[in-house]
Amino acid sequence: MSEQRKSMLTGNIVKHAIKDSFIKLNPMVMMKNPVMFIVELGTFVVFLMVLFPSYFNISGRLGFNLCVFLILLFTVLFANFAEALAEGRGKAQADSLKKSKKETTANKLVGTEIKVVSSTELRKGDIVMVSQGEMIPGDGEVVEGLASVDESAITGESAPVIKEAGGDFSSVTGGTRVVSDQIKMVITSDPGESFIDRMISLVEGAQRQKTPNEIALNTLLTTLTLIFLIVVVTLAPIAKYLGVELDIPVLISLLVCLIPTTIGGLLSAIGIAGMDRVTQFNVLAMSGKAVEASGDINTMILDKTGTITFGNRMASQFIPVGNETLADTSYWAAVSSLKDETPEGRSVLELMKKQSLGYETSIAEGGEFIEFKAETRMSGIDLQDGRLVRKGAVDAVRQWVLGKGGTVPANLEIESNKIASEGGTPLAVAVDNRIFGLIHLKDTVKPGMKERFEQLRQMGIKTIMCTGDNPLTAATIAREAGVDDFIAESKPEDKIAVIRREQAEGKLVAMTGDGTNDAPALAQADVGLAMNSGTIAAKEAANMVDLDSDPSKIIEVVAIGKQLLMTRGALTTFSIANDVAKYFAIIPAMFMVAIPEMNVLNIMSLGSPLSAILSALIFNAVIIPLLIPLAMKGVKYKPMSSARLLSRNLLIYGLGGVIAPFIGIKLIDLIVHIWI
């Protein structure tokens, strides 16, 4: 993990951040941060006074003005560097994901030959061959053959569907995968018109909300900056009326020290810290704002397939029929799955092991494995002793047994209907002309999900599951997973609608998903957490990617988000408290020569007016890098009431913010006064 975290802060990123810190001096860029924009304007004014001292009639203060300029420039550049570093890290993380993107190729039929081309070169009317394990390169219609197609990334349905030429099931969608057999298809859409292209347009049309804390802090910083700007601007004529001449560099120094430059310069650093901390949990955050927003989440929208559930149908129960026993049913189910490398086949053997049921692997030696075919809808093994073992769709196995002169147990249909009514898939198991029982396949909920959702509930977060399954299956999965609510047979538009409805009520919404059909909702949500096992479209639409594909990881992300908010609140309190001490350093220095009575406010006994101003300005600049460790480590998150949290922050960071500058400015003054 330490190597992974280190890789996120490479020398190349730092190099570009240093370069960007100068590029960001562009006033059009700086205007986005009102606090640092004011500091930059002050830096520019002092710079002009350094270049043209005779024009401003301040030749005697050249050294002082140069020091003020360099200190202000350092303050602005460091704030820009922190922001550029945050952007560079986010870009690096996004680029690392895009490196895994592989362009889909297509086996285009040209005359009698097959030519491998990029899917982007396909046009309406092109004929393409797609075999087992290959991605369907574009939207189209099957014109020859039939195949089992996994459409879970598009529809949310976990079970593969049969696609064949003619009829109602000939349409195929780009981005889905053929899991068995081979089809010939004709492309029905040009680039830019496919289902995935429509998803992308929905993603691009989605807009993220600003978090309430972000709006509140921006308002606070802007208001304080305007207030102190008005105070400093009006201070000069008032002082002149009283016979006190205040130089422009002195006024600019006062303004920079009084406005909340500390928190303004540390905002990006706090964002980096949030991204670093989620990285510890194998989550890549594309921005600090995404982590911050997670601290205020009210509603959690979760896709079912591949997110709450494994996404593959897994064996959950063996059900004997007729006069057969559980031992015999499970035994032949295992034999039929010994050479079946599909997730369903492996899950049968795992269930046998879990239930401590016995079977012999030697019986399959020398046997011929029969792969699943869309035509037969069965798989199995032909044993060396002549016995034929099959498992597959109930009606297909029934016809196979009847064709061999066997009989069908009376309760076969009853038991298979019961499995179907619970949202599962029944597979019949037969040997020659004898049906032994059923395997109950279901899209299994990932372990620990119920407990994790209970934790979310205790944090005040409502969970809603969205799935393309029918209401009965959806209700079963929702009950097993322990979510608060569910939406069945949902389309991409339905997921966006429920997110917008929650957002319209003033709530912040998080969305987890893994399919292309989840991409628009991931883009619309305030926090979009995509599973790494998901599609490219989902990962590009989200602002977080979970490398472990664990949707319950959102609990750690929420905790880190709350810690991020606490850290920013603590540093904001510290920054504002700093102004009190800096006030007692600069104000007496500005007036005590002309008004000796003001010296009573010089409670720090600073050496001279110039050393006092420079000391306060230096402290204001160096406190930003000194607070970086706290910003990176973060304030420890402890669940407590808002009132208690406010009292704690005021005591630690408010009082600390008042005391620290008195000590720091005094120590700096001891050195600066000697130099001056």
XYZ file of C-alpha atoms in Angstrom:
676
model
C 0.000 0.000 0.000
C 2.857 2.379 0.815
C 4.298 1.804 -2.677
C 0.905 2.565 -4.203
C 0.556 5.768 -2.201
C 4.089 6.787 -3.101
C 3.407 6.270 -6.778
C 0.591 8.794 -6.563
C 3.156 11.539 -5.744
C 5.874 11.065 -8.340
C 8.636 13.460 -9.275
C 6.895 14.087 -12.585
C 3.710 15.180 -10.791
C 5.683 17.507 -8.495
C 7.589 18.939 -11.470
C 4.371 19.720 -13.320
C 2.839 21.133 -10.127
C 5.749 23.569 -9.739
C 5.319 24.631 -13.358
C 1.539 24.965 -12.958
C 1.951 27.050 -9.794
C 3.431 29.786 -11.983
C 0.908 29.261 -14.787
C -1.892 29.653 -12.257
C -0.712 33.189 -11.533
C -2.991 34.060 -14.449
C -5.565 36.418 -12.870
C -8.408 34.651 -14.715
C -7.446 31.463 -12.870
C -6.785 33.131 -9.522
C -10.218 34.787 -9.519
C -11.725 31.411 -8.648
C -10.122 31.776 -5.195
C -11.089 35.272 -3.931
C -8.688 35.159 -0.975
C -5.580 34.294 -2.965
C -6.666 36.609 -5.805
C -6.537 39.557 -3.401
C -3.096 38.406 -2.235
C -1.918 38.237 -5.864
C -3.190 41.766 -6.567
C -1.299 43.013 -3.521
C 1.826 41.181 -4.685
C 1.578 42.824 -8.114
C 1.168 46.307 -6.626
C 4.209 45.878 -4.363
C 6.161 44.480 -7.326
C 5.457 47.671 -9.302
C 6.670 49.721 -6.345
C 9.893 47.700 -6.287
C 10.427 48.228 -10.038
C 9.550 51.924 -10.043
C 10.440 53.289 -6.573
C 11.021 56.833 -7.856
C 7.570 56.937 -9.432
C 5.980 56.066 -6.091
C 8.498 58.257 -4.220
C 9.542 55.436 -1.856
C 13.240 55.000 -2.664
C 14.113 54.719 0.994
C 11.908 51.646 1.511
C 13.213 49.516 -1.378
C 14.572 46.728 0.837
C 11.383 46.542 2.905
C 9.201 46.544 -0.204
C 11.307 43.803 -1.801
C 10.924 41.632 1.312
C 7.161 42.186 1.309
C 6.994 41.260 -2.388
C 8.999 38.032 -1.954
C 6.962 36.929 1.070
C 3.664 37.590 -0.726
C 4.900 35.825 -3.867
C 5.868 32.781 -1.796
C 2.414 32.724 -0.214
C 0.639 32.790 -3.592
C 2.955 30.261 -5.237
C 2.635 27.784 -2.390
C -1.149 27.960 -2.491
C -1.011 27.454 -6.284
C 1.438 24.579 -5.871
C -0.883 22.784 -3.444
C -3.805 23.198 -5.857
C -1.727 22.102 -8.868
C -0.499 19.078 -6.927
C -4.088 18.089 -6.144
C -5.075 18.438 -9.786
C -1.984 16.545 -10.916
C -2.750 13.638 -8.589
C -6.351 13.467 -9.726
C -5.280 13.506 -13.375
C -2.679 10.817 -12.735
C -5.275 8.598 -11.099
C -7.699 9.086 -13.977
C -4.953 8.386 -16.515
C -3.952 5.197 -14.697
C -7.499 3.942 -15.107
C -7.677 4.896 -18.778
C -4.481 2.980 -19.512
C -6.446 -0.210 -18.898
C -8.943 0.784 -21.576
C -8.693 -1.538 -24.573
C -10.470 -0.638 -27.766
C -12.934 -3.299 -28.843
C -12.082 -5.039 -32.086
C -14.538 -6.609 -34.511
C -14.377 -9.569 -36.910
C -15.853 -7.829 -39.943
C -17.025 -10.031 -42.803
C -15.628 -8.693 -46.087
C -16.824 -10.942 -48.905
C -15.846 -14.436 -47.786
C -12.970 -13.278 -45.582
C -12.918 -12.025 -41.987
C -11.002 -8.814 -41.342
C -10.175 -7.643 -37.807
C -11.003 -3.917 -37.497
C -11.571 -1.385 -34.756
C -15.148 -1.124 -33.549
C -15.012 2.608 -34.301
C -14.652 1.788 -38.004
C -17.949 -0.103 -38.158
C -20.882 1.484 -39.977
C -24.543 0.668 -40.327
C -24.998 -2.417 -42.514
C -21.596 -4.029 -41.762
C -21.661 -7.782 -41.070
C -19.712 -8.994 -38.017
C -18.945 -12.421 -36.529
C -18.849 -12.673 -32.708
C -17.668 -15.842 -30.966
C -17.662 -17.117 -27.377
C -15.834 -14.813 -24.960
C -15.807 -11.836 -27.353
C -17.408 -8.428 -26.852
C -20.198 -7.410 -29.189
C -18.634 -4.400 -30.975
C -21.792 -2.370 -31.605
C -25.586 -2.308 -31.594
C -27.061 -4.713 -34.116
C -29.343 -7.601 -35.090
C -28.484 -11.313 -35.166
C -28.880 -12.594 -38.726
C -27.502 -16.100 -38.262
C -27.000 -18.495 -35.336
C -27.870 -18.141 -31.682
C -25.804 -17.496 -28.557
C -26.025 -16.882 -24.839
C -25.199 -13.220 -24.145
C -24.243 -11.605 -20.830
C -26.025 -8.227 -20.771
C -25.503 -7.446 -17.078
C -23.360 -4.388 -17.841
C -26.233 -2.855 -19.812
C -29.485 -4.152 -18.319
C -28.486 -5.027 -14.771
C -29.877 -8.562 -15.224
C -27.436 -11.181 -13.932
C -28.670 -14.141 -16.002
C -27.399 -14.464 -19.609
C -30.077 -14.264 -22.317
C -30.457 -16.221 -25.546
C -30.106 -14.181 -28.730
C -31.057 -15.734 -32.062
C -31.871 -14.720 -35.608
C -35.472 -13.644 -36.200
C -38.158 -13.060 -33.607
C -38.133 -10.720 -30.617
C -34.710 -11.709 -29.267
C -32.444 -10.847 -32.171
C -31.324 -7.414 -30.989
C -27.865 -7.166 -29.383
C -26.155 -4.227 -27.707
C -22.565 -3.051 -28.016
C -20.522 -3.640 -24.873
C -22.197 -6.958 -23.995
C -20.343 -10.276 -24.110
C -21.080 -13.592 -25.829
C -20.680 -16.389 -23.259
C -21.404 -19.350 -25.537
C -21.682 -20.247 -29.228
C -21.274 -17.856 -32.169
C -23.482 -15.372 -34.012
C -23.391 -13.392 -37.221
C -24.828 -9.890 -36.783
C -25.483 -6.768 -38.791
C -24.549 -3.374 -37.316
C -27.615 -1.124 -37.015
C -26.094 2.164 -35.820
C -23.320 4.502 -36.911
C -20.738 5.902 -34.458
C -22.381 8.360 -32.092
C -25.806 6.716 -32.317
C -25.309 3.584 -30.194
C -26.683 2.800 -26.736
C -23.306 3.541 -25.138
C -23.130 6.878 -26.971
C -26.537 7.771 -25.509
C -25.206 6.855 -22.066
C -22.216 9.139 -22.628
C -24.502 12.030 -23.595
C -26.457 11.488 -20.370
C -23.186 11.498 -18.426
C -22.030 14.736 -20.050
C -25.412 16.345 -19.340
C -25.303 15.508 -15.637
C -24.158 18.196 -13.193
C -22.834 17.784 -9.685
C -24.050 19.942 -6.812
C -21.757 22.003 -4.645
C -21.786 20.669 -1.116
C -23.406 22.824 1.597
C -20.086 22.989 3.449
C -18.311 24.109 0.297
C -20.879 26.859 -0.288
C -20.742 27.933 3.367
C -16.942 28.126 3.462
C -16.688 29.987 0.150
C -19.256 32.470 1.423
C -17.355 32.903 4.691
C -13.977 33.399 3.013
C -15.385 35.832 0.449
C -17.250 37.814 3.119
C -14.215 38.099 5.410
C -12.030 39.126 2.478
C -14.473 41.866 1.432
C -14.862 43.111 5.005
C -11.114 43.423 5.599
C -10.619 44.911 2.130
C -13.106 47.671 2.970
C -11.474 48.174 6.384
C -7.959 48.534 4.932
C -9.054 50.767 2.044
C -10.845 53.165 4.411
C -8.040 53.015 6.981
C -5.631 55.047 4.795
C -7.770 58.234 4.493
C -8.773 58.012 8.161
C -5.117 57.732 9.197
C -4.168 60.637 6.896
C -6.877 62.753 8.489
C -5.229 62.040 11.835
C -1.838 63.001 10.423
C -0.506 59.448 10.039
C 0.960 58.434 6.648
C 0.495 54.731 5.871
C 2.530 53.325 2.982
C 0.794 51.093 0.476
C 3.044 48.049 1.223
C 2.148 48.372 4.898
C -1.567 48.458 4.102
C -1.213 45.469 1.781
C 0.676 43.586 4.506
C -2.142 44.345 6.933
C -4.757 43.138 4.442
C -2.908 39.886 3.660
C -2.425 39.141 7.354
C -6.054 39.798 8.248
C -7.825 37.939 5.446
C -7.988 34.116 5.908
C -4.973 33.287 3.725
C -4.063 30.258 5.850
C -7.205 28.286 5.110
C -7.292 29.685 1.560
C -3.843 28.232 0.901
C -4.550 24.930 2.658
C -7.860 24.025 1.022
C -6.169 22.062 -1.755
C -3.787 20.393 0.686
C -6.761 19.182 2.709
C -8.241 17.791 -0.506
C -5.007 15.910 -1.220
C -5.139 14.481 2.292
C -8.643 13.154 1.703
C -7.541 11.515 -1.548
C -4.534 9.961 0.218
C -6.655 8.562 3.018
C -9.204 6.924 0.705
C -6.270 5.448 -1.227
C -5.375 3.543 1.954
C -8.688 1.719 1.516
C -7.950 0.938 -2.149
C -10.286 3.682 -3.399
C -9.116 6.103 -6.084
C -10.676 9.559 -5.726
C -10.618 11.846 -8.747
C -10.844 14.987 -6.577
C -10.745 16.111 -2.963
C -14.239 17.541 -3.408
C -15.629 14.056 -3.976
C -14.189 12.894 -0.655
C -15.492 16.010 1.062
C -18.993 15.534 -0.296
C -19.077 11.980 1.075
C -18.994 13.410 4.600
C -22.425 14.969 4.080
C -24.169 12.061 2.302
C -27.831 11.520 3.216
C -28.885 8.903 0.649
C -27.049 5.958 -0.881
C -28.187 4.521 -4.245
C -26.783 1.075 -5.020
C -26.910 -0.970 -8.184
C -27.689 -4.628 -7.440
C -25.812 -6.714 -9.994
C -22.084 -6.841 -9.327
C -22.410 -4.300 -6.518
C -24.624 -5.733 -3.777
C -24.516 -9.190 -5.354
C -21.681 -11.085 -7.026
C -23.385 -10.666 -10.415
C -23.133 -14.373 -11.221
C -25.787 -16.952 -10.411
C -24.423 -19.134 -7.620
C -25.663 -22.513 -6.328
C -27.430 -21.995 -3.000
C -29.410 -25.231 -2.465
C -29.890 -28.800 -3.710
C -33.539 -29.903 -3.888
C -34.349 -33.609 -4.501
C -37.572 -34.440 -6.382
C -39.712 -37.563 -6.488
C -38.266 -40.287 -4.251
C -34.648 -39.194 -4.626
C -32.415 -38.248 -1.688
C -30.409 -35.083 -1.036
C -27.179 -37.100 -1.083
C -27.863 -38.539 -4.556
C -29.072 -35.213 -5.973
C -26.025 -33.306 -4.713
C -23.678 -36.130 -5.819
C -24.808 -36.060 -9.457
C -24.961 -32.255 -9.420
C -21.278 -32.291 -8.438
C -20.390 -34.901 -11.080
C -22.061 -32.805 -13.785
C -20.000 -29.797 -12.654
C -16.557 -31.410 -12.228
C -15.304 -30.086 -15.562
C -17.634 -27.067 -15.735
C -15.413 -23.960 -15.386
C -18.310 -21.481 -15.441
C -19.082 -19.523 -12.234
C -22.279 -21.589 -11.852
C -20.373 -24.856 -12.198
C -17.705 -23.869 -9.689
C -20.356 -22.678 -7.231
C -21.924 -26.176 -7.195
C -18.651 -27.686 -5.984
C -18.190 -24.860 -3.461
C -21.680 -25.527 -2.078
C -20.867 -29.232 -1.776
C -17.774 -28.371 0.240
C -19.647 -25.877 2.396
C -22.361 -28.423 3.247
C -19.806 -31.235 3.754
C -21.429 -33.383 1.063
C -19.274 -36.072 -0.540
C -18.556 -36.878 -4.187
C -15.896 -38.739 -6.193
C -13.714 -36.924 -8.695
C -12.421 -40.222 -10.116
C -15.799 -41.020 -11.688
C -15.241 -38.292 -14.285
C -11.848 -39.576 -15.370
C -11.890 -40.427 -19.029
C -15.338 -38.872 -19.443
C -16.230 -36.408 -22.181
C -17.332 -32.984 -20.953
C -20.399 -31.571 -22.723
C -20.270 -27.744 -22.856
C -23.355 -25.625 -22.457
C -24.959 -24.792 -25.782
C -27.711 -22.278 -26.445
C -29.491 -24.883 -28.579
C -29.575 -27.586 -25.886
C -29.492 -25.309 -22.816
C -27.695 -28.105 -20.970
C -24.178 -29.137 -20.015
C -22.772 -32.244 -18.372
C -20.495 -35.231 -18.866
C -20.602 -38.566 -20.687
C -18.989 -41.054 -18.292
C -16.709 -43.873 -19.435
C -19.202 -46.482 -18.188
C -21.813 -45.153 -20.630
C -23.940 -43.120 -18.241
C -24.915 -39.636 -19.399
C -25.090 -36.899 -16.736
C -26.791 -33.599 -17.547
C -27.765 -30.380 -15.808
C -29.600 -27.460 -17.381
C -32.888 -25.645 -17.875
C -35.783 -27.610 -16.384
C -37.834 -27.888 -19.584
C -34.734 -28.844 -21.615
C -33.774 -31.626 -19.167
C -37.400 -32.784 -19.027
C -37.535 -33.195 -22.810
C -34.147 -34.938 -22.791
C -35.310 -37.456 -20.164
C -38.645 -38.073 -21.904
C -36.768 -38.662 -25.138
C -34.902 -41.479 -23.426
C -38.121 -43.094 -22.198
C -37.901 -41.782 -18.668
C -40.571 -40.255 -16.456
C -40.823 -36.855 -14.846
C -41.329 -36.617 -11.051
C -44.696 -35.099 -10.121
C -43.205 -32.373 -7.908
C -40.550 -31.225 -10.393
C -42.685 -28.372 -11.732
C -43.868 -27.379 -8.249
C -40.322 -27.134 -6.885
C -38.974 -25.334 -9.965
C -41.821 -22.791 -9.833
C -41.087 -22.206 -6.162
C -37.456 -21.388 -6.972
C -38.535 -19.054 -9.786
C -41.035 -17.281 -7.497
C -38.185 -16.487 -5.104
C -36.229 -14.844 -7.903
C -33.884 -17.768 -8.453
C -33.042 -19.968 -11.448
C -33.743 -23.721 -11.242
C -31.389 -26.199 -12.947
C -32.504 -29.814 -13.248
C -30.015 -32.664 -12.714
C -30.520 -35.983 -14.528
C -28.655 -39.214 -15.234
C -29.807 -41.031 -18.374
C -33.625 -41.215 -18.117
C -33.867 -40.293 -14.408
C -34.261 -36.787 -12.916
C -32.704 -36.564 -9.436
C -33.508 -32.998 -8.433
C -32.832 -29.307 -8.804
C -30.019 -26.856 -8.192
C -31.248 -23.506 -6.891
C -29.149 -20.779 -8.543
C -29.445 -17.228 -7.310
C -27.564 -13.982 -7.570
C -25.918 -14.182 -4.150
C -25.561 -11.176 -1.858
C -21.936 -10.453 -0.998
C -20.929 -11.496 2.556
C -21.334 -8.895 5.303
C -23.544 -6.577 3.257
C -26.422 -6.614 5.760
C -24.157 -5.613 8.638
C -22.540 -2.875 6.586
C -25.894 -1.417 5.566
C -26.882 -1.393 9.234
C -23.791 0.721 9.901
C -24.892 3.151 7.177
C -28.327 3.300 8.799
C -26.727 4.187 12.143
C -24.827 6.988 10.393
C -28.173 8.376 9.216
C -27.738 7.292 5.580
C -30.716 5.836 3.714
C -29.966 2.979 1.284
C -31.921 2.387 -1.952
C -31.212 -0.560 -4.276
C -31.837 -0.184 -8.024
C -32.070 -3.268 -10.223
C -33.329 -4.377 -13.605
C -34.816 -7.509 -12.008
C -38.544 -8.062 -11.568
C -40.169 -6.836 -8.315
C -40.254 -10.312 -6.757
C -36.537 -10.949 -7.266
C -35.721 -7.384 -6.238
C -37.710 -7.735 -2.995
C -35.899 -10.975 -2.141
C -32.437 -9.485 -2.698
C -33.391 -6.273 -0.842
C -34.557 -8.305 2.157
C -31.374 -10.412 2.196
C -29.107 -7.376 1.808
C -30.959 -5.259 4.371
C -31.441 -2.109 2.287
C -34.084 0.446 3.273
C -35.850 0.576 -0.102
C -35.569 -0.752 -3.661
C -36.592 0.121 -7.228
C -37.255 -2.845 -9.537
C -37.094 -2.950 -13.343
C -35.194 0.329 -13.273
C -33.766 1.948 -16.404
C -30.878 4.463 -16.469
C -33.421 7.292 -16.529
C -35.107 5.903 -13.387
C -31.851 5.949 -11.464
C -31.189 9.562 -12.438
C -34.773 10.467 -11.514
C -34.504 9.078 -7.977
C -31.164 10.861 -7.471
C -32.577 14.174 -8.688
C -35.642 13.718 -6.483
C -33.453 13.277 -3.415
C -31.251 16.219 -4.427
C -34.321 18.417 -4.919
C -35.110 17.791 -1.242
C -31.710 19.231 -0.306
C -30.036 15.867 0.238
C -26.612 14.789 -0.938
C -26.639 11.479 -2.794
C -23.999 8.792 -3.299
C -24.282 6.189 -6.051
C -22.392 2.918 -6.406
C -22.511 0.920 -9.625
C -20.515 -1.053 -12.145
C -22.459 -1.183 -15.421
C -22.730 1.101 -18.424
C -26.364 1.606 -17.477
C -25.149 3.063 -14.155
C -22.910 5.681 -15.789
C -25.468 8.542 -16.015
C -26.504 8.050 -12.374
C -22.850 7.913 -11.262
C -22.280 11.249 -13.016
C -25.417 12.845 -11.550
C -24.714 11.764 -7.958
C -22.735 13.998 -5.621
C -20.467 11.029 -4.926
C -20.151 8.406 -7.673
C -18.325 5.234 -6.548
C -17.706 2.814 -9.425
C -16.578 -0.778 -8.949
C -13.221 -1.569 -10.563
C -14.786 -4.742 -11.967
C -17.284 -2.580 -13.859
C -17.305 -1.107 -17.332
C -15.094 1.692 -18.658
C -18.127 3.988 -18.967
C -19.013 3.531 -15.285
C -15.463 4.240 -14.101
C -15.122 7.345 -16.271
C -18.478 8.741 -15.089
C -17.712 8.261 -11.380
C -15.499 10.476 -9.244
C -14.277 7.502 -7.178
C -13.283 3.963 -8.157
C -13.150 1.100 -5.651
C -10.301 -1.213 -6.638
C -11.734 -4.013 -4.459
C -15.254 -3.708 -5.943
C -16.779 -3.647 -2.449
C -19.817 -1.326 -2.282
C -19.769 -1.317 1.515
C -16.433 0.538 1.226
C -18.588 3.668 1.144
C -18.676 3.470 4.959
C -14.929 4.132 5.163
C -15.255 6.810 2.486
C -18.019 8.552 4.476
C -15.897 8.441 7.649
C -12.951 9.953 5.765
C -15.272 12.611 4.324
C -16.419 13.561 7.811
C -12.783 13.671 8.935
C -12.018 15.946 5.984
C -14.816 18.317 6.999
C -13.587 18.332 10.604
C -10.036 19.059 9.467
C -11.129 21.953 7.316
C -13.349 23.314 10.092
C -10.498 23.063 12.598
C -8.041 24.840 10.282
C -10.634 27.509 9.446
C -11.059 28.161 13.182
C -7.267 28.289 13.592
C -6.887 30.643 10.612
C -9.467 33.128 11.850
C -8.058 33.003 15.399
C -4.632 33.819 13.927
C -5.958 37.191 12.828
C -6.377 38.297 16.443
C -2.663 37.931 17.182
C -1.608 39.440 13.855
C -3.879 42.406 14.604
C -1.913 43.093 17.802
C 1.347 42.854 15.830
C 0.596 45.140 12.878
C -1.876 47.762 14.120
C 0.408 49.096 16.911
C 3.378 49.021 14.492
C 1.490 51.158 11.988
C 0.567 53.911 14.450
C 2.941 53.851 17.434
C 5.510 56.205 15.844
C 2.944 58.907 15.086
C 0.775 58.067 18.101
C 3.055 56.955 20.993
C 0.011 56.067 23.085
C -0.659 53.133 20.691
C 2.485 51.442 22.049
C 0.376 50.129 24.924
C -1.127 47.674 22.395
C 2.348 46.371 21.523
C 1.933 43.605 24.087
C 4.509 41.413 22.309
C 7.159 44.147 22.694
C 8.174 43.880 19.051
C 11.438 45.605 18.069
C 10.275 48.187 15.540
C 7.340 48.973 13.258
C 9.085 47.481 10.190
C 10.224 44.321 11.987
C 6.723 43.864 13.420
C 5.101 44.069 9.999
C 7.649 41.759 8.349
C 7.455 39.280 11.243
C 3.663 39.077 10.978
C 3.894 38.715 7.206
C 6.558 35.981 7.437
C 4.523 34.104 10.051
C 1.473 34.374 7.798
C 3.457 32.765 4.956
C 5.304 30.028 6.857
C 2.273 28.884 8.867
C 0.815 27.426 5.640
C 3.582 24.810 5.077
C 3.853 24.244 8.845
C 0.191 23.229 8.985
C 0.509 20.817 6.057
C 1.185 17.790 8.355
C -2.081 18.455 10.194
C -3.919 18.938 6.902
C -2.485 15.683 5.533
C -2.961 13.591 8.686
C -6.388 15.035 9.412
C -8.268 15.594 12.630
C -9.301 12.273 14.159
C -12.965 11.521 13.490
C -15.001 10.901 16.632
C -18.788 10.574 16.430
C -20.241 13.367 18.564
C -22.912 16.066 18.505
C -22.361 19.255 16.502
C -22.414 21.398 19.680
C -19.771 19.252 21.372
C -17.648 19.219 18.239
C -17.823 23.020 17.975
C -16.787 23.425 21.626
C -13.855 21.039 21.131
C -12.632 22.848 17.996
C -12.918 26.259 19.624
C -10.936 25.076 22.650
C -8.139 23.337 20.755
C -7.846 25.185 17.444
C -9.448 28.496 18.397
C -7.351 29.007 21.526
C -4.328 27.472 19.824
C -4.816 29.793 16.853
C -4.672 32.807 19.186
C -1.640 31.702 21.203
C 0.592 30.311 18.403
C 1.008 33.591 16.454
C 2.013 35.511 19.604
C 4.865 33.051 20.146
C 5.760 32.681 16.452
C 5.733 36.382 15.570
C 7.828 37.219 18.651
C 10.488 34.639 17.752
C 10.607 35.819 14.130
C 10.841 39.444 15.288
C 13.915 38.671 17.394
C 15.717 37.625 14.204
C 14.223 40.198 11.824
C 14.879 43.101 14.189
C 18.588 42.250 14.323
C 18.754 42.085 10.518
C 16.910 45.388 10.044
